[in-house]
Amino acid sequence: PPPPPPPLLTPTPPPQIYTPQLPAPPTPVTDPGDGGALKPELRDVATVLGLLGDLHRHRNRRPIPETVRRLLSAARAHAGIAIWPTGEQALANVLRLVDRARAFERRGSPSFRAFLDRLEDEAERGQSEEAPIVEEGTEGVRMMTVHKAKGLEFPVVILADMTCPAAHDPPSRYVDPARRLWAQRLCRATPRDILDNAEVERRREMAEADRLAYVAATRARDLLVVPALGDGRDGLGGFSGEDGEWWLESLNPSVYPPRGARRRPSSAEGLGAPAFRDESVLDRPDGKGGQRPAPGDSVAPGLHAAAAGTDIVWWDPAALDLDADPRAGDRQRRLLEVEREEQPTLDVEAGRGAHREWQASRAARLKAGGRPTMSVTTARAIARRAADAAEAGDPPRSDPRVAWIEVPRPEAEGPDGTGRPGGERFGDLVHRVLAEAPLDADSASVEGLAGTLGRALGSPEAEVVAAAALVARALEHEVLDRARAALVSGPGAVRRELPVFHAGATAGPDGEQGRERSASIVEGVADLAFREVTGSGSRWTVVDYKTDRRPAAGRTEYEMQVACYVEAIERASGEPTRGIVLAL
């Protein structure tokens, strides 16, 4: 029995370097009268048919872009397209087709026919776009529709297709929102609603044509080129509307001079124009092999004042070299010529060695890039590590610049603080009230602020009352008296919720200072800092509030945290700094 047919779909193979080769020709096309030999004029045809047959048979068994690439490579389409007069744009469009195929296949559809249907549908709807061959700001000529030019600006704009009708006749559609009606021409059949409302739709399309003409004319920054008929549309200097209005005719008031002044232009040589003849029409064929006579009101070349008051230069077409051959020969030769310089021979081992060196260099750079050059930590994290070390048996480190002060508690709370609320929410509420309450606030102000902030945090009434009482006691302490006294020193002498940063260096991976050291930044927020002026000079005092029920249990950690703040402010200010842990 014959072998089973291959599956219609196979997994996409990995990318491979493809060397274009023409497939073997299929069964030769022979002439029975010539002994079965292939006709010479059909050999190339057979080769091409064999290529197309092979691509067709395997179109759904290989990636879509691979099928397109094989066709282009086998036909040498790149070179053939490149020598066209617009070869750069055409070749860019072809290469973009390969990218489109790759993107289409990534979306999960391997059908070659579905890809072609998508391209045909986009072409019919006018949705296909050309690949850009120049970047914005690069000198060159770009062709686009008026809709695509919206929002753009160019030094020179040339309007084209002057005979394009401004409106369809009959209109292509009719829309009536009140009736929820959309009437559309299909298969050359026009619904009755379109015919009955043809004049309404024509006026709408004419208004849209005027808007498009305005958009097109305002894309030019320095020069606008408008095609126009010097003899007028009717050949006598007028504009006949028998065949419908053209899309650029709304610009006529800004283009045509008033009647009676069309033969009296001013010289345009001062604007850089060459010397003109006295005719803006190159020839006037009468359709019988002769020439029509020039109308008496034909526009003469030169500088005119249009009917709308704009200055416009009518050009003499005879001043243009209209029969010049396109300069494509040199460009095509440069595209196709082969370099004559001797090319170096390929040394495989040298290439492998260079690749190994590149891999080693890349690995070294990745290793160096993966080594941190800066570490960021918080003062609280450093203090926590110091406390853990003290619990593990290391002697606790103390900083003589940091003092521990406990605010006396009322007898109802007890020495362990069991008579008052605790927890993170309670501590947050106390810190917020101390940060926002004026240093000279009375009890009523503190209670009102505590109530407002407590509602924002969702604190129960018991916590709000306890927080207000705790803040009132703190404001009466001697440390806060010193902060209030510092207020008279001037602005900036008292800082609350002060962000501090301390930059230093940490040891490298070998544990030695100075070798492969990385920068270290310690950050935190000091609750209060104030600058006092004494007889021996000035100094800063940093205060950090602690609301734990048993703050002494974390004394080492808290003191180390404030020590980080002291170090940062002392370095930043250059003045002596002391710290206080105020246990509330």
XYZ file of C-alpha atoms in Angstrom, residues 106-377:
272
model
C 2.763 34.290 15.630
C -0.918 34.982 16.215
C -1.575 31.282 15.742
C -2.751 30.941 12.120
C -0.440 28.798 9.932
C -2.731 28.846 6.873
C -1.091 30.364 3.823
C -4.476 30.985 2.204
C -5.679 32.855 5.297
C -2.621 35.108 5.067
C -3.321 35.891 1.404
C -6.987 36.567 2.173
C -5.915 39.023 4.851
C -3.657 40.886 2.412
C -6.358 41.013 -0.267
C -8.943 42.247 2.217
C -6.636 45.030 3.443
C -5.879 46.063 -0.140
C -9.567 46.254 -1.049
C -10.342 48.303 2.060
C -7.405 50.632 1.458
C -5.804 49.615 4.740
C -2.485 48.421 3.330
C 0.382 50.757 4.101
C 3.750 51.190 2.466
C 6.908 50.531 4.422
C 8.729 53.721 5.454
C 12.076 54.115 3.662
C 13.000 57.493 5.133
C 12.838 58.758 8.668
C 11.139 61.954 9.731
C 13.379 64.883 8.863
C 15.211 63.030 6.073
C 15.194 64.687 2.657
C 12.978 62.836 0.223
C 9.557 62.699 -1.400
C 6.646 61.088 0.413
C 3.337 60.263 -1.245
C 0.288 59.940 0.985
C -3.412 60.602 1.057
C -4.852 63.716 2.664
C -6.218 61.651 5.547
C -2.790 60.217 6.363
C -1.241 63.708 6.196
C -3.471 65.074 8.971
C -1.404 66.530 11.765
C 1.827 66.552 9.723
C 3.741 69.453 8.196
C 6.224 69.564 5.319
C 8.363 72.322 3.787
C 6.890 71.717 0.313
C 3.508 70.166 -0.463
C 2.331 69.298 -3.978
C -1.377 68.559 -4.403
C -2.143 65.911 -7.013
C -5.019 64.326 -8.914
C -6.797 67.613 -9.575
C -9.567 65.953 -11.614
C -10.687 63.698 -8.751
C -14.423 64.416 -8.228
C -15.330 66.078 -4.977
C -18.501 63.988 -4.599
C -19.825 60.677 -5.867
C -22.595 60.737 -8.464
C -24.863 59.240 -7.292
C -23.757 59.258 -3.641
C -22.315 56.039 -2.336
C -24.378 55.985 0.863
C -27.095 57.706 2.836
C -27.339 57.815 6.636
C -30.453 58.796 8.609
C -29.770 58.549 12.363
C -33.392 59.334 13.275
C -34.607 56.275 11.371
C -31.516 54.221 12.318
C -30.955 53.778 8.578
C -27.766 53.159 6.636
C -28.234 52.792 2.880
C -25.221 51.586 0.871
C -24.652 50.854 -2.819
C -23.923 47.170 -3.399
C -23.304 45.234 -6.585
C -24.007 48.365 -8.697
C -27.475 48.548 -7.175
C -28.514 51.841 -5.584
C -31.244 51.843 -2.897
C -34.149 54.198 -3.352
C -33.237 56.113 -0.181
C -29.964 57.198 -1.782
C -31.673 58.435 -4.948
C -34.336 60.338 -2.994
C -31.710 62.061 -0.848
C -29.002 62.447 -3.470
C -28.886 66.237 -3.168
C -28.566 66.090 0.638
C -25.693 63.643 0.444
C -24.062 65.608 -2.361
C -24.003 68.748 -0.215
C -22.558 66.756 2.658
C -19.819 65.279 0.461
C -19.026 68.703 -0.991
C -18.612 70.088 2.507
C -16.308 67.193 3.336
C -14.320 67.884 0.146
C -13.853 71.493 1.235
C -12.526 70.325 4.584
C -10.103 67.918 2.895
C -8.861 70.672 0.591
C -8.267 72.872 3.625
C -6.319 70.086 5.368
C -4.219 69.463 2.244
C -3.415 73.153 1.707
C -2.407 73.739 5.322
C 0.154 70.921 5.397
C 2.702 73.184 3.606
C 5.083 75.248 5.704
C 7.047 77.109 2.984
C 5.637 76.300 -0.454
C 2.301 74.967 -1.721
C 2.057 73.740 -5.329
C -1.493 73.565 -6.732
C -2.241 72.179 -10.232
C -4.581 74.457 -12.154
C -5.754 75.135 -15.723
C -4.679 78.529 -17.014
C -7.506 78.535 -19.578
C -10.077 77.564 -16.953
C -11.914 74.313 -16.812
C -14.104 75.194 -19.773
C -11.135 76.358 -21.903
C -12.460 79.919 -21.928
C -11.324 81.033 -18.493
C -14.438 79.771 -16.705
C -15.417 76.733 -14.639
C -18.077 74.434 -16.010
C -19.760 72.209 -13.461
C -21.450 69.862 -15.882
C -19.267 66.904 -14.915
C -19.261 67.621 -11.205
C -16.855 69.684 -9.166
C -13.235 68.634 -8.744
C -11.806 68.325 -5.252
C -9.396 71.276 -5.582
C -11.913 73.737 -7.021
C -12.685 75.062 -3.548
C -9.200 76.623 -3.714
C -9.995 78.576 -6.892
C -10.543 81.927 -5.101
C -7.025 81.631 -3.688
C -5.513 80.466 -6.990
C -7.152 82.385 -9.865
C -6.765 86.156 -10.274
C -9.932 88.180 -10.883
C -11.182 88.440 -14.458
C -9.605 91.324 -16.305
C -6.349 91.052 -14.352
C -5.200 87.614 -15.482
C -3.031 88.969 -18.313
C -1.229 91.579 -16.150
C 1.088 89.710 -13.779
C 4.092 91.108 -11.937
C 7.556 89.650 -12.406
C 8.337 86.699 -10.147
C 12.089 86.735 -10.711
C 12.573 88.420 -7.337
C 11.080 85.284 -5.729
C 13.605 83.013 -7.444
C 11.517 82.106 -10.491
C 13.115 82.096 -13.976
C 12.033 84.278 -16.863
C 8.596 83.158 -18.091
C 6.815 83.312 -21.420
C 3.374 84.836 -21.627
C 1.450 81.519 -21.557
C 0.731 79.205 -18.614
C -0.637 76.526 -20.979
C 1.856 74.358 -22.823
C -0.391 73.450 -25.786
C -4.097 73.455 -26.652
C -4.935 70.463 -28.872
C -8.338 70.671 -30.497
C -8.682 66.919 -30.993
C -8.314 67.247 -34.766
C -4.547 67.553 -34.969
C -4.544 71.336 -34.572
C -4.424 73.863 -31.739
C -7.228 75.842 -30.186
C -6.834 79.582 -30.034
C -5.785 81.035 -26.713
C -8.723 82.552 -24.804
C -8.466 86.230 -24.047
C -8.647 85.688 -20.268
C -6.070 82.896 -19.893
C -3.827 83.370 -16.860
C -0.343 84.596 -17.815
C 2.687 83.305 -15.861
C 4.028 85.510 -13.084
C 3.077 86.923 -9.695
C -0.645 87.547 -9.271
C -2.998 88.693 -6.546
C -5.746 86.064 -6.391
C -9.396 86.914 -5.961
C -9.125 86.048 -2.251
C -6.216 88.480 -1.845
C -3.441 85.901 -1.628
C -0.196 86.265 -3.596
C 0.373 83.363 -5.970
C 2.906 82.634 -8.711
C 1.577 81.028 -11.869
C 4.308 78.958 -13.470
C 5.268 78.607 -17.092
C 5.332 74.845 -17.862
C 7.783 75.515 -20.695
C 10.358 76.520 -18.062
C 10.330 72.962 -16.720
C 12.365 70.145 -18.256
C 9.378 67.850 -18.664
C 11.091 65.375 -21.017
C 14.090 64.600 -18.789
C 14.845 60.930 -18.390
C 14.769 59.633 -14.828
C 18.254 59.397 -13.356
C 17.936 55.761 -12.418
C 20.793 54.282 -14.446
C 23.586 55.169 -12.022
C 21.563 54.039 -9.060
C 20.740 50.704 -10.681
C 24.376 50.183 -11.618
C 25.511 50.830 -8.038
C 22.916 48.419 -6.711
C 23.959 45.584 -8.980
C 27.710 46.004 -9.392
C 29.983 43.581 -7.559
C 32.869 44.857 -5.496
C 36.119 44.384 -7.413
C 38.333 44.444 -4.333
C 39.855 41.158 -3.312
C 37.882 39.695 -0.469
C 39.707 37.957 2.395
C 39.405 34.197 2.587
C 37.296 32.763 5.392
C 39.353 31.246 8.221
C 36.987 29.023 10.177
C 39.344 28.395 13.108
C 40.144 32.080 13.446
C 36.435 32.813 13.470
C 35.803 30.236 16.182
C 38.640 31.647 18.253
C 37.263 35.157 17.906
C 33.860 33.871 18.956
C 35.317 32.189 22.057
C 37.108 35.405 22.982
C 33.870 37.310 22.577
C 32.043 34.820 24.793
C 34.696 35.110 27.508
C 34.639 38.901 27.318
C 30.852 38.904 27.473
C 30.821 36.590 30.499
C 33.325 38.858 32.273
C 31.224 41.931 31.578
C 28.077 40.185 32.807
C 29.851 39.144 35.995
C 31.116 42.662 36.568
C 27.680 44.070 35.851
C 26.045 41.650 38.252
C 28.217 42.793 41.160
C 26.335 45.452 43.146
C 28.064 48.822 43.250
C 25.621 50.295 45.725
C 23.474 48.880 48.488
C 20.551 50.702 50.075
C 19.306 49.818 53.525
